[in-house]
């Protein structure tokens, strides 16, 4: 029964990926706010039956109704500083430079593994015996499963569900589809989600026009996009960007996506 419920939830999420709605969360209650246009609500306004206690702004729209975006939006609303930038674009409207950069930075064996990269997991476990701060070995597929289906707080229970949904999306989605969802749902700056939003907010361009350097710069910040910025890169991010550019020339990448 539990497996059937999880599969049903998976199908519901997949159907909602194509919906274009702006969604906020007041406490734990999600409410619709608009549809495909810039919205602003002032104190005292009524939105979907909920009274707005603090002003908030929504830029663009959210296509992926994920717990992560719900929690971020809800927390920011409660703090009176909710500005959420997100715009869904199909994979063909995202620069190949951006695709190659995230694969080079986050998951170089993305097109080879089936969701989990056992080589990187073993390597991370060995390195973490001596590292002060443990490093993870999550693949792009795992990050996508977490962003779309689960909540951000880490726990062994959530990790177990993450593995389940990772295998599920690897089974039902193509690698191109996983990459498309990943590049439209990953946080790439404070309140900025997806390649199109970060391209417009940080480089005044579209995701399809990102250069190799810009894409590598964005990918360099992904381990911690709230601490690091592709708009104002630190010396560390600039060094990491150069390494990603070098790796982009070395990793195997499908010709149909170049």
Backbone as a ProteinNet text record, in pm:
[ID]
protein_1_A
[PRIMARY]
XXXXXXXXXXXXXXXXXXXXXXXXXXXXXXXXXXXXXXXXXXXXXXXXXXXXXXXXXXXXXXXXXXXXXXXXXXXXXXXXXXXXXXXXXXXXXXXXXXXXXXXXXXXXXXXXXXXXXXXXXXXXXXXXXXXXXXXXXXXXXXXXXXXXXXXXXXXXXXXXXXXXXXXXXXXXXXXXXXXXXXXXXXXXXXXXXXXXXXXXXXXXXXXXXXXXXXXXXXXXXXXXXXXXXXXXXXXXXXXXXXXXXXXXXXXXXXXXXX
[TERTIARY]
83.6	0	86.6	192.1	281	346.9	387.4	451.3	352.6	227.3	124.9	99.4	97.2	76.8	191.4	315.3	431.9	427.9	387	376.9	269.3	157.9	50.5	98.5	172.8	223.5	322.8	404	499.4	427.3	321.6	247.3	182.9	131.3	70.9	174.1	293.9	399.7	441	452.2	491.7	390.2	261.2	157.9	166.9	203.2	206.7	329.7	428.7	549.1	518.1	409.7	376.8	275.8	225.5	132.5	209.6	153.3	219.1	137.7	179.5	108.2	207.3	166.1	244.7	183	264	212.6	292.4	222.8	286.3	237.6	304.2	263.9	252.7	133.9	112.6	110.7	214.9	226.8	245.8	154.2	162.2	56.4	-15.8	-125.1	-83.3	-68.9	-32.5	-151.9	-128.5	-236.4	-188	-278.5	-243.6	-250.3	-154	-148.6	-167	-120.4	-134.3	-107.1	-97.1	-73.5	8	139.2	224.1	247.7	227.6	253.9	302.3	365.5	415.8	299.4	307.4	201.1	257.8	178.6	216.8	93.8	110.1	0.8	47.4	-40	-8.3	-70.4	-29	-82.7	-234.4	-303.9	-448.8	-521.2	-451.5	-514.6	-556.8	-659.3	-705.8	-658.1	-582.7	-530.6	-579.3	-666.5	-720.4	-774.6	-842.3	-903.9	-809.8	-683.6	-586.9	-552.7	-549.9	-512.8	-361.4	-310.7	-167.2	-125.8	-37.5	7.3	134	209.3	328.9	329.8	385.6	390.2	486.1	456.2	546.3	537.9	639.9	643.3	677.6	608.1	640.2	680	797.1	840.4	827.7	763.5	745.9	652.8	677.7	587.3	664.6	599.8	659.5	589	664.2	605.1	611.1	714.6	730.7	676.5	566.7	505	576.3	698.4	779.4	774.3	791.9	797.2	907.5	1020	1130.4	1087.7	1025.6	982.5	872.7	784.1	681.2	743.7	841.5	900.4	976.5	1055.4	1130.8	1036.5	933.1	838.3	765.4	722.1	650.5	735.9	861.4	950.7	975.6	998.8	1024	902.6	782.7	660.7	649	674.2	664.9	766.3	880.3	983.4	965.4	863.7	834.5	933.3	997.8	1098.1	1090.5	970.5	957.4	968	1081.3	1097.9	1147.9	1068.1	1100.7	1107	1221.6	1239.6	1249.8	1160.1	1161.7	1082.7	1141.7	1070.3	1111.2	1012.9	1038.7	1064.9	1171.3	1198.7	1233	1195.5	1229.3	1379.2	1425.7	1568.9	1629.9	1554.9	1609.4	1632.2	1574.6	1595.6	1699.4	1775.5	1885	2015.8	2110.8	2238.8	2306.8	2366.8	2445.3	2559.3	2606.8	2712.1	2665.2	2539.3	2484.8	2472.9	2427.9	2415.7	2552.9	2650.3	2783.4	2846.6	2821.4	2882.1	2831.8	2699.8	2648.2	2689.4	2699.4	2746.1	2892.5	2973.3	3115	3134.8	3047.8	3062.5	2999.7	2879.2	2800.4	2799.1	2812	2788.8	2847.2	2977.5	3044.8	3005.4	2950.7	2908.2	2755.1	2693.5	2547.9	2489.3	2552.9	2499.3	2538.4	2610.2	2654.6	2585.5	2559.6	2500.5	2348.1	2286.9	2140.8	2075.5	2133.4	2075.2	2172.5	2244.1	2345.3	2482.8	2580.4	2716.8	2796.2	2802.6	2866.4	3015.1	3079.1	3221.9	3242.4	3158.6	3171.2	3130	3033.9	2991.7	3106.6	3173.6	3287.3	3400.9	3424.6	3531.1	3500.3	3374.3	3335.1	3346.5	3305.6	3316.3	3461	3549.9	3691.9	3749.9	3716.1	3767.6	3711.7	3587.9	3523.6	3582.6	3662.8	3729.7	3832.8	3884.4	3987.9	3946.3	3834.7	3789.4	3720.5	3742.3	3672.5	3524.5	3495	3356.3	3329.9	3240.5	3214.8	3156.1	3197.4	3140.9	3040.6	2941.9	2839.7	2874.5	2790.3	2810.7	2678.2	2588.7	2457.2	2469.5	2400.2	2398.7	2294.5	2296.1	2194.3	2055.7	2046.7	1917.7	1868.1	1956.7	1917.7	1873.9	1948	1911.5	1776.5	1750.5	1621.7	1508.6	1528.5	1426.8	1396.7	1500.1	1480.9	1406.3	1447.2	1386.6	1240.3	1203.6	1067.7	972.2	1019.1	928.5	940.3	1050.5	1076	1099.8	1135.8	1158.6	1309	1354.7	1498.6	1572.7	1506.8	1577.5	1628	1754.4	1817.4	1786.8	1762.4	1742.2	1759.7	1780	1794.5	1664.7	1551.5	1422.1	1407.2	1439.1	1429.1	1526.9	1646.8	1746.7	1696.4	1626.9	1570.7	1467.4	1378.8	1279.6	1346.3	1453.6	1526.7	1581.2	1635.7	1686.4	1572.7	1457	1341	1296.9	1278	1231.8	1339.2	1466.5	1574.4	1564.2	1548.1	1533.2	1405.7	1301.7	1175.5	1189.9	1254.2	1268.2	1367	1466.8	1558.8	1485.7	1383.8	1307.3	1211.3	1144	1036.8	1079.8	1185.9	1230.7	1359	1378.8	1506.4	1607.5	1734.9	1837.6	1813.7	1764.5	1735.7	1625.1	1521.7	1411.3	1459.4	1542.2	1595.8	1677.4	1759.5	1842.2	1756.8	1649.1	1558	1493.9	1442.6	1378.6	1480.9	1599.8	1705.5	1740	1759.7	1800.8	1688.4	1567.4	1455.8	1415.9	1472	1428.8	1541.2	1667.2	1778.7	1791.5	1825.2	1846.8	1982.5	1983.8	2107.1	2141.9	2075.6	2098.9	1988.6	1998.4	1898	1764.2	1668.2	1536.9	1535.3	1641.2	1652.5	1657	1562	1551.8	1549.2	1642.2	1643.1	1737.8	1777.3	1875.5	1825	1698.1	1643.6	1643.2	1604	1597	1735	1833.5	1967.3	2031.1	2003	2057.5	2005.4	1876.8	1816.5	1855.7	1859.7	1889.3	2036.4	2126.2	2269.4	2343.5	2290.9	2365	2283	2158.4	2071.2	2062.5	2047.6	2034	1938	1925	1837.7	1923.6	1861.4	1934	1993.4	1928	1977	2102.5	2129.4	2241.6	2359.2	2355.3	2464.9	2594.5	2702	2832.6	2894.4	3006	3076.1	3119	3173.2	3221.7	3106.6	2997.6	2882.6	2824.3	2811.5	2757.2	2847.4	2978.4	3072.3	3068.7	3049.6	3041.4	2919.3	2806.7	2684.7	2705.2	2760.1	2781.8	2877.7	2972.9	3071.2	3007.4	2892.3	2827.2	2728.5	2698.5	2590.5	2608	2729.1	2737.5	2675.1	2677.9	2618.4	2581.9	2471.1	2434.7	2390.6	2365.2	2330.3	2455.7	2565.5	2692.1	2772.4	2772.3	2849.8	2757.3	2811	2729.9	2799.5	2722.3	2776.8	2776.1	2703.8	2703.7	2829	2866.7	2986.4	3075.5	3144.3	3222.2	3345.5	3369.9	3489.8	3608.4	3726.8	3846.4	3834.1	3772.7	3753.5	3662.2	3552	3458.1	3524.2	3608.4	3676.9	3774.4	3842.7	3932.9	3852.8	3741.6	3656	3596.3	3565.4	3512.4	3612.5	3738.5	3842.4	3857.6	3843.7	3852.8	3733.4	3614.7	3495.8	3510	3562.5	3585.4	3680.6	3781.7	3875	3805.9	3722.9	3652.5	3549.2	3491.5	3392	3450.3	3580.4	3645.8	3682.6	3671	3717.6	3606.2	3491.5	3385.6	3314.6	3267.3	3185.8	3048.9	3001.9	2872.9	2804.2	2674.9	2602.4	2604.9	2628.4	2636.9	2504.1	2391.8	2262	2228.9	2306.1	2283.2	2384.7	2483	2586.2	2534.7
-120.7	0	125	122.8	239.2	267.3	159.8	176.6	233.6	185.9	237.6	385.5	425.9	567	652.8	602.2	675.7	690.5	582.4	590	688.6	688.5	782.4	926.3	949.3	1083.3	1123.8	1027.7	1054.8	1099.8	1027.8	1064.3	1201.9	1233.8	1364.3	1475.4	1453.7	1553.5	1573.2	1463.4	1472	1553.4	1531.7	1608.4	1756	1787.8	1927.5	2001.6	1930.1	1997	2090.2	2063.9	2147.1	2256.7	2257.9	2361.8	2490.2	2601.9	2730.3	2809.3	2794	2861.4	2923.1	3031.2	3088.8	3041.7	2983.7	2925.5	2977.2	3017.6	3056.4	2964.6	2970.4	2885.9	2971	2983.5	3050.5	2942.6	2938.3	2828.5	2701.1	2607.6	2483.7	2475.6	2585.7	2583.4	2650.2	2574.6	2636.4	2708.2	2826.4	2901.1	2953.6	2955.6	3011.5	3162.7	3228	3372.9	3435.8	3371.7	3432.5	3332.2	3381.3	3288.7	3358	3333.6	3378.2	3527.1	3604	3746.8	3795.1	3911.3	3965.3	4003.9	3963.5	3990.3	4060.7	4144.2	4205.8	4214.3	4178.3	4188.6	4275.3	4362.6	4449.6	4395.7	4452.7	4412	4429.9	4327.6	4334.6	4279.3	4260.8	4203.2	4059.8	4016.1	3878.3	3800.2	3693.9	3611	3468.9	3419.8	3283.5	3256	3354	3334.9	3354.7	3392.6	3412.7	3560.9	3614.3	3753.4	3768	3860.5	3883.8	3971.8	3921.4	3995.4	4075.6	4037.6	4111.8	4122.4	4233.9	4246.7	4145.3	4100.5	4008.3	4032.2	3991.5	4005.4	3871	3834.9	3714.3	3758	3716	3747.1	3620.1	3633	3520.6	3417	3286.8	3184.3	3059.9	2970.6	2844.7	2732.3	2651.2	2537.7	2411.2	2397	2277.5	2303.6	2239.9	2259.3	2168.2	2207	2121.7	2167.4	2075.9	2113.8	2213.3	2203.9	2296.1	2438.6	2463	2597.7	2645.5	2555.3	2591.5	2641.9	2568.6	2605	2736.5	2754.7	2878.5	2997.2	2983.9	3094.2	3123.7	3019.5	3038.9	3105.8	3062.8	3123.2	3270.5	3301.2	3439.2	3528.5	3473.4	3550.8	3585.8	3486.7	3513.1	3616.2	3623.1	3720.1	3851.5	3858.8	3982.7	4015.9	3917.3	3945.8	3846.9	3804.8	3700.8	3759.3	3737.3	3766.2	3637.4	3579	3449.5	3462.5	3435.1	3443.4	3302.9	3271.6	3138.2	3140.1	3085.6	3075.2	2945.8	2863.2	2733.6	2752.1	2688.6	2688.1	2545.4	2503.4	2367.2	2352.8	2229.7	2202.7	2264.4	2266.6	2322.5	2473.3	2538.3	2681.2	2709.3	2607	2622.9	2594.7	2683	2669.6	2536.9	2475.2	2353.7	2380.7	2505.6	2542.7	2521.6	2555.1	2539.8	2393	2312.3	2168.1	2107.2	2138.7	2082.7	2130	2253.2	2308.5	2237.5	2213.6	2147.8	2001.8	1936.8	1798.2	1792.2	1884.1	1887.8	1919.2	2001.9	2044.7	1948.5	1899.1	1826.2	1675.1	1626.9	1483.2	1439.8	1417.4	1390.4	1256.4	1165.9	1035.7	1029.9	1145.6	1154.6	1066.2	1064	988.1	841	799.5	661.1	584.9	650.4	579.7	570.9	498	481.3	549.1	659.8	736.1	760.5	656.3	666.7	641.1	720.1	702.1	632.2	500.9	423.7	455.5	487.9	523.1	648.7	750	873.8	855	768.3	740.7	677.5	579.3	515.6	615	698.5	798.2	899.6	944.1	1041.1	982.3	857.5	792.4	783	752.2	742.3	878.4	981.2	1115.7	1174.4	1141.7	1199.7	1150.2	1045	997.2	1097.4	1180.2	1276.7	1422.1	1445.6	1582.7	1642.3	1772.3	1841.3	1854.3	1891.2	1901.8	1792.6	1701.2	1591.2	1641.1	1580.3	1615.4	1509.9	1552	1459.8	1398.6	1308.2	1243.8	1232.5	1328.6	1324.6	1351.6	1273.4	1292.4	1397.1	1436.1	1528	1465.6	1335.4	1266.5	1273.5	1253.5	1260.8	1401.6	1501	1639.5	1675.3	1623.8	1649.2	1584.9	1460.5	1391	1467.4	1516.8	1592.3	1722.5	1796.2	1926.6	1916.7	1811.6	1801.8	1729	1624.7	1537.9	1547.4	1600.7	1591.7	1728.1	1727	1849.2	1868.8	1992.5	2019.7	1967.1	1953.4	1912.5	1768.6	1750.5	1619.9	1526.5	1401.4	1296.5	1162.7	1056.2	924.6	881.3	919.9	885.6	953.3	1085	1156.5	1100.6	1061.8	1006.6	875.4	795.9	672.1	698.3	795.3	832.2	891.4	965.9	1025.5	917.4	810.9	700.4	635.6	618.4	556.3	641.3	771.4	857.9	874.5	864.9	871.9	756.5	635.8	520.2	531.1	590.4	604.9	697.9	813.4	905.9	851.5	776.2	713.6	608.6	547.5	444.9	505.7	615.2	670.9	790.8	859.4	977.5	947.4	1016.7	1010.7	1099	1082.9	1168.9	1315.2	1337.3	1474.2	1536.2	1456.5	1506.7	1538.8	1452.2	1476.5	1605	1623.4	1743.6	1868.3	1857	1970.3	2011.1	1913.5	1944.2	1999.5	1941.4	1988.3	2134.6	2168.6	2304.4	2406.1	2358.2	2450.1	2458.1	2372.5	2370.3	2396.6	2387.5	2404.5	2550.8	2572	2707.9	2756.8	2875.1	2929.5	3066.8	3105.6	3234.1	3256.8	3362.2	3389.1	3422.9	3331.5	3352.4	3330.1	3271.2	3250.6	3100.8	3052.4	2910.1	2888.4	2809.7	2774.4	2858.3	2800.8	2863.5	2993.6	2997.3	3117.9	3235	3208.8	3316	3371	3282.9	3332.3	3403.8	3357.5	3425	3568	3585.7	3719.1	3806.7	3748.9	3828.1	3865.8	3777.4	3800.9	3845.9	3810.9	3842.1	3917	3947.3	4022.7	3958.2	3826.7	3752.5	3637.1	3549.4	3432.7	3308.5	3201	3076.4	3023.2	3050	2999.6	3072.8	3191.1	3272.7	3272.6	3189.7	3186	3139.1	3209.4	3172.3	3061.4	3006.2	2902.8	2957	3076.6	3133.2	3160	3217.6	3245.1	3116.6	3014.7	2886.6	2823.7	2825.8	2770.6	2849.4	2979.3	3064.9	3029	3006.4	2965.8	2830.7	2735.1	2600.3	2601.8	2693.6	2701.5	2737.3	2803	2846.2	2742.9	2638.1	2546.7	2474.1	2443.4	2381.2	2466.2	2598.4	2687.4	2820	2825.5	2947.1	3062.8	3036.1	3145.4	3213.9	3140.6	3197.2	3257.4	3189.3	3235	3293.7	3386.5	3455.1	3452.3	3421.9	3428.7	3571.9	3659.5	3801.5	3870.9	3839.5	3897.3	3784.3	3716.5	3598.8	3633.3	3552.1	3568	3506.2	3522	3462.9	3310.8	3253.4	3108.1	3062.3	3133	3097.3	3113.3	3213.4	3232.3	3117.5	3070.6	2955.7	2830.3	2812.7	2696	2701.9	2820.8	2838.3	2791.7	2827	2785.3	2633.6	2569.3	2424.2	2360.4	2417	2364.6	2381.2	2494.1	2515	2408.7	2374.1	2270.8	2134.4	2104.7	1977.2	1966.7	2078.4	2077.9	2026.7	2042.7	1994.3	1847.3	1789.7	1652.5	1550.1	1593.7	1497.8	1449.7	1323.7	1276.7	1343	1386.9	1457.2	1420.8	1385.9	1344.9	1451.2	1410	1502.8	1574.1	1506.3	1566.6	1682.7	1696.9	1805.6	1918.2	1900.6	2002.4	2119.8
0	0	0	82.3	90.9	-43.4	-112.8	-243.6	-344.3	-340.8	-430.9	-405.9	-278.6	-245.2	-295.7	-282.4	-329.9	-481.4	-550.6	-696.4	-739.8	-667	-698.3	-679	-569.8	-545.4	-654.4	-699.1	-806.5	-932.8	-970.5	-1091.3	-1076.4	-957.2	-934.7	-949	-893.1	-904.1	-1049.6	-1123.9	-1263.7	-1342.6	-1315.6	-1384.8	-1351.4	-1225.8	-1183.4	-1232.8	-1283.6	-1331.1	-1447.3	-1519.6	-1634.3	-1599.4	-1477.4	-1437.4	-1409.4	-1444.8	-1422.3	-1320.3	-1194.7	-1087.7	-990.9	-928.8	-821.2	-691.1	-604.8	-481.6	-362.9	-258.5	-133.3	-23.9	88.2	199.9	324.9	379.6	505.9	612.6	693.9	788.1	708.2	722.4	646.6	536.2	515.2	418.5	287.5	179.2	51.3	-10.4	-66.5	-130	-264.5	-362.4	-492.4	-484.9	-555.5	-551.2	-688.2	-792.4	-924.9	-1033.9	-1155.6	-1267.2	-1374.9	-1374.1	-1482.3	-1492.1	-1385.8	-1392.4	-1255.7	-1256.9	-1132	-1041	-914.3	-819	-696.8	-634.9	-508.4	-419.8	-294.8	-198.2	-82.7	-36.3	75.2	203	315.4	444.8	445.6	489.4	498.5	377.4	265.9	146.8	173.8	103.4	115.8	-6.3	16.1	-92.5	-69.6	-160	-149.1	-9.2	47.9	178.7	296	269.4	376.4	387	507.1	527.5	528.1	447.5	441.1	558.6	643.1	761.4	733.2	628.5	590.3	438.7	384.4	238.3	178.1	57.8	-10.8	-160	-230.3	-375.5	-436.7	-540.7	-616.1	-756.6	-799.6	-935.4	-1019	-1135.5	-1226.4	-1164.9	-1190.4	-1141.6	-1103.8	-1031.5	-989.8	-1063.1	-1135.2	-1205.1	-1121.9	-1038.8	-958.3	-818.4	-786.5	-655.5	-554.8	-515.6	-430.2	-285.6	-191.2	-49.7	-21	-94.4	-72.9	-102.6	-218.9	-253.8	-160	-118.1	-21.5	107.6	157.4	286.2	276.4	169.9	153	143.1	58.6	42.5	171.7	241.7	366.7	472.2	483.2	581.8	550	422.1	384.2	404.9	379.9	403.6	550.7	636.7	780.4	825.4	756.5	791.8	716.7	631.3	560.4	450.1	390.1	287.4	171.4	136.6	33.9	-106.1	-168.7	-310.1	-373.2	-458.7	-515.9	-666.9	-724.7	-869.6	-925.7	-1018.8	-1079.2	-1208.4	-1312.4	-1439.9	-1508.3	-1535.7	-1598.6	-1747.9	-1796.4	-1939.8	-1980.9	-2100.9	-2146.4	-2166.9	-2170.9	-2180.3	-2305.7	-2414.7	-2538.9	-2529.2	-2428	-2407.2	-2299	-2262.7	-2166.4	-2238.9	-2223.6	-2291.2	-2258.2	-2359.9	-2337.2	-2240.7	-2238.9	-2143.4	-2000.1	-1972.8	-1838	-1801.1	-1895.6	-1870.1	-1840.8	-1924.2	-1906.5	-1776.5	-1739.3	-1618.3	-1493	-1483.4	-1363	-1357.4	-1473.6	-1475	-1433.4	-1484.9	-1449.1	-1302.2	-1247.8	-1108.6	-1009	-1040.3	-941.8	-958.4	-1083.2	-1103.9	-1238.6	-1242.4	-1368.8	-1430.7	-1351.7	-1404.3	-1420.1	-1434.8	-1441.8	-1551.7	-1667.5	-1780.8	-1776.4	-1673.1	-1661.6	-1548.7	-1434.7	-1320.8	-1333.5	-1241.6	-1244.6	-1124	-1082	-971.8	-859.4	-818.5	-713.9	-774.7	-735.4	-783.5	-673.9	-681.3	-575.4	-562	-672.6	-666.3	-582	-604.1	-527.9	-382.1	-356.7	-219.4	-140.8	-201.5	-136.2	-114.3	-213.7	-203.5	-94.4	-86.9	15.1	155.5	172	302.9	348.8	257.1	291.1	327.4	246.7	272.1	401.5	433.7	551.5	682.7	675.1	796.1	845.9	754.8	791.4	770.1	704.4	678	799.5	820.6	928.7	896.1	771.2	726.4	623.9	654.5	561.1	429.4	322.4	191.6	149.8	73	28.1	-106.4	-150.7	-280.9	-354.7	-331.6	-395.9	-544.8	-622.9	-767.7	-805.9	-932	-982.7	-968.1	-989.8	-974.9	-831.1	-734.5	-593.6	-556.4	-602.4	-571.9	-633.1	-752.4	-817.9	-739.9	-695.8	-616.7	-488.9	-423.6	-299.1	-326	-428.9	-457	-495.9	-568.3	-621.5	-528.7	-461.9	-387	-234.6	-183.7	-40.2	22.2	148.9	225.3	242.2	273.9	277	398.1	513	634.5	622.3	657.9	641.4	757.7	724.8	825	752.5	829.6	768.1	700.7	759	698.4	563	558.7	431.1	329.3	376.5	285.5	223.4	304.3	251.6	144	169	68.1	-55.5	-33.5	-145.5	-239.1	-180.7	-261.4	-340.8	-275.3	-341.7	-461.4	-439	-547.2	-654.7	-615.6	-714.4	-812.5	-761.3	-850.1	-932.9	-874.1	-945.4	-1065.9	-1046.1	-1159	-1261.9	-1217.2	-1312.3	-1396.3	-1338.9	-1408.7	-1510	-1471	-1553.9	-1638.3	-1600.7	-1674.2	-1749.8	-1859.4	-1930.4	-1857.4	-1891.3	-1831.8	-1869	-1989.8	-2033	-1948.9	-1917.1	-1835.6	-1693.3	-1637.4	-1502.8	-1501.9	-1604.5	-1612.6	-1628.5	-1703.8	-1722.8	-1590.7	-1517.6	-1388.8	-1289.8	-1288.7	-1199.1	-1226	-1352.1	-1387.6	-1371.7	-1350.5	-1326.7	-1179.8	-1095.4	-954.8	-855.5	-898.5	-806.3	-763.9	-636.7	-587.3	-636.4	-698.2	-755.5	-701.5	-595	-530.5	-429.8	-351.1	-249.5	-314.5	-300	-360.2	-509.8	-565.5	-710.1	-738.2	-816.6	-846.3	-996.9	-1046	-1186.4	-1270.6	-1385.2	-1473.1	-1534.3	-1572	-1634.7	-1537	-1414.1	-1313.9	-1281.9	-1262.4	-1227.5	-1346.1	-1467.6	-1586	-1594.4	-1566.2	-1575.3	-1456.3	-1337.5	-1218	-1207.2	-1246.4	-1226.7	-1351.9	-1471.7	-1593.5	-1698.1	-1664.5	-1754.3	-1892.4	-1892.2	-2017.1	-1994.6	-2090.9	-2076.1	-2056.6	-2011	-1988.8	-2118.9	-2230.2	-2359.7	-2406.5	-2349.8	-2394.9	-2297.3	-2195.3	-2098.6	-2164.2	-2138.3	-2192.5	-2107.3	-2154.7	-2078.3	-1942	-1941	-1815	-1718.4	-1768	-1681.9	-1625.1	-1709.3	-1663.6	-1558.1	-1580.8	-1483.2	-1353	-1363.7	-1245.2	-1160.7	-1226.6	-1155.1	-1089.4	-1165.9	-1113.4	-994.4	-995.1	-886.3	-752.9	-756.2	-632.3	-577.7	-654.7	-618.2	-484.1	-439.6	-306.9	-196.9	-213.5	-113.6	-179	-255.6	-328.3	-239.5	-111	-20.2	33.3	37.9	84.8	-29	-144.8	-259.3	-365.4	-443.9	-544.5	-679.8	-783.2	-918.7	-970.8	-904.8	-943	-890.8	-767	-705.9	-656.2	-746.4	-708	-624.9	-524.3	-442.1	-515.3	-458.4	-518.2	-522.1	-417.8	-413.7	-527.8	-550.3	-656.8	-793.2	-809.6	-937.2	-964.2	-859.3	-877.2	-909.7	-840.8	-865.9	-1007	-1053.8	-1189.1	-1293.4	-1275.1	-1369.1	-1371.7	-1255.8	-1250.7	-1322.8	-1305.9	-1374.6	-1525.2	-1570.3	-1713.7	-1769	-1692	-1735.7	-1743.2	-1642	-1640	-1751.6	-1791.7	-1899.2	-2030.5	-2048.8	-2170.4	-2161.7	-2042	-2021.1	-2002.8	-1951.6	-1919.7	-2045.9	-2045.6	-2159.5	-2155.4	-2271.6	-2278.2	-2408.9	-2403.7	-2525.1	-2633.5	-2755.3	-2867	-2891.2	-2864.1	-2891	-2796.5	-2688.5	-2594.8	-2608.7	-2692.4	-2708.9	-2793.1
[MASK]
++++++++++++++++++++++++++++++++++++++++++++++++++++++++++++++++++++++++++++++++++++++++++++++++++++++++++++++++++++++++++++++++++++++++++++++++++++++++++++++++++++++++++++++++++++++++++++++++++++++++++++++++++++++++++++++++++++++++++++++++++++++++++++++++++

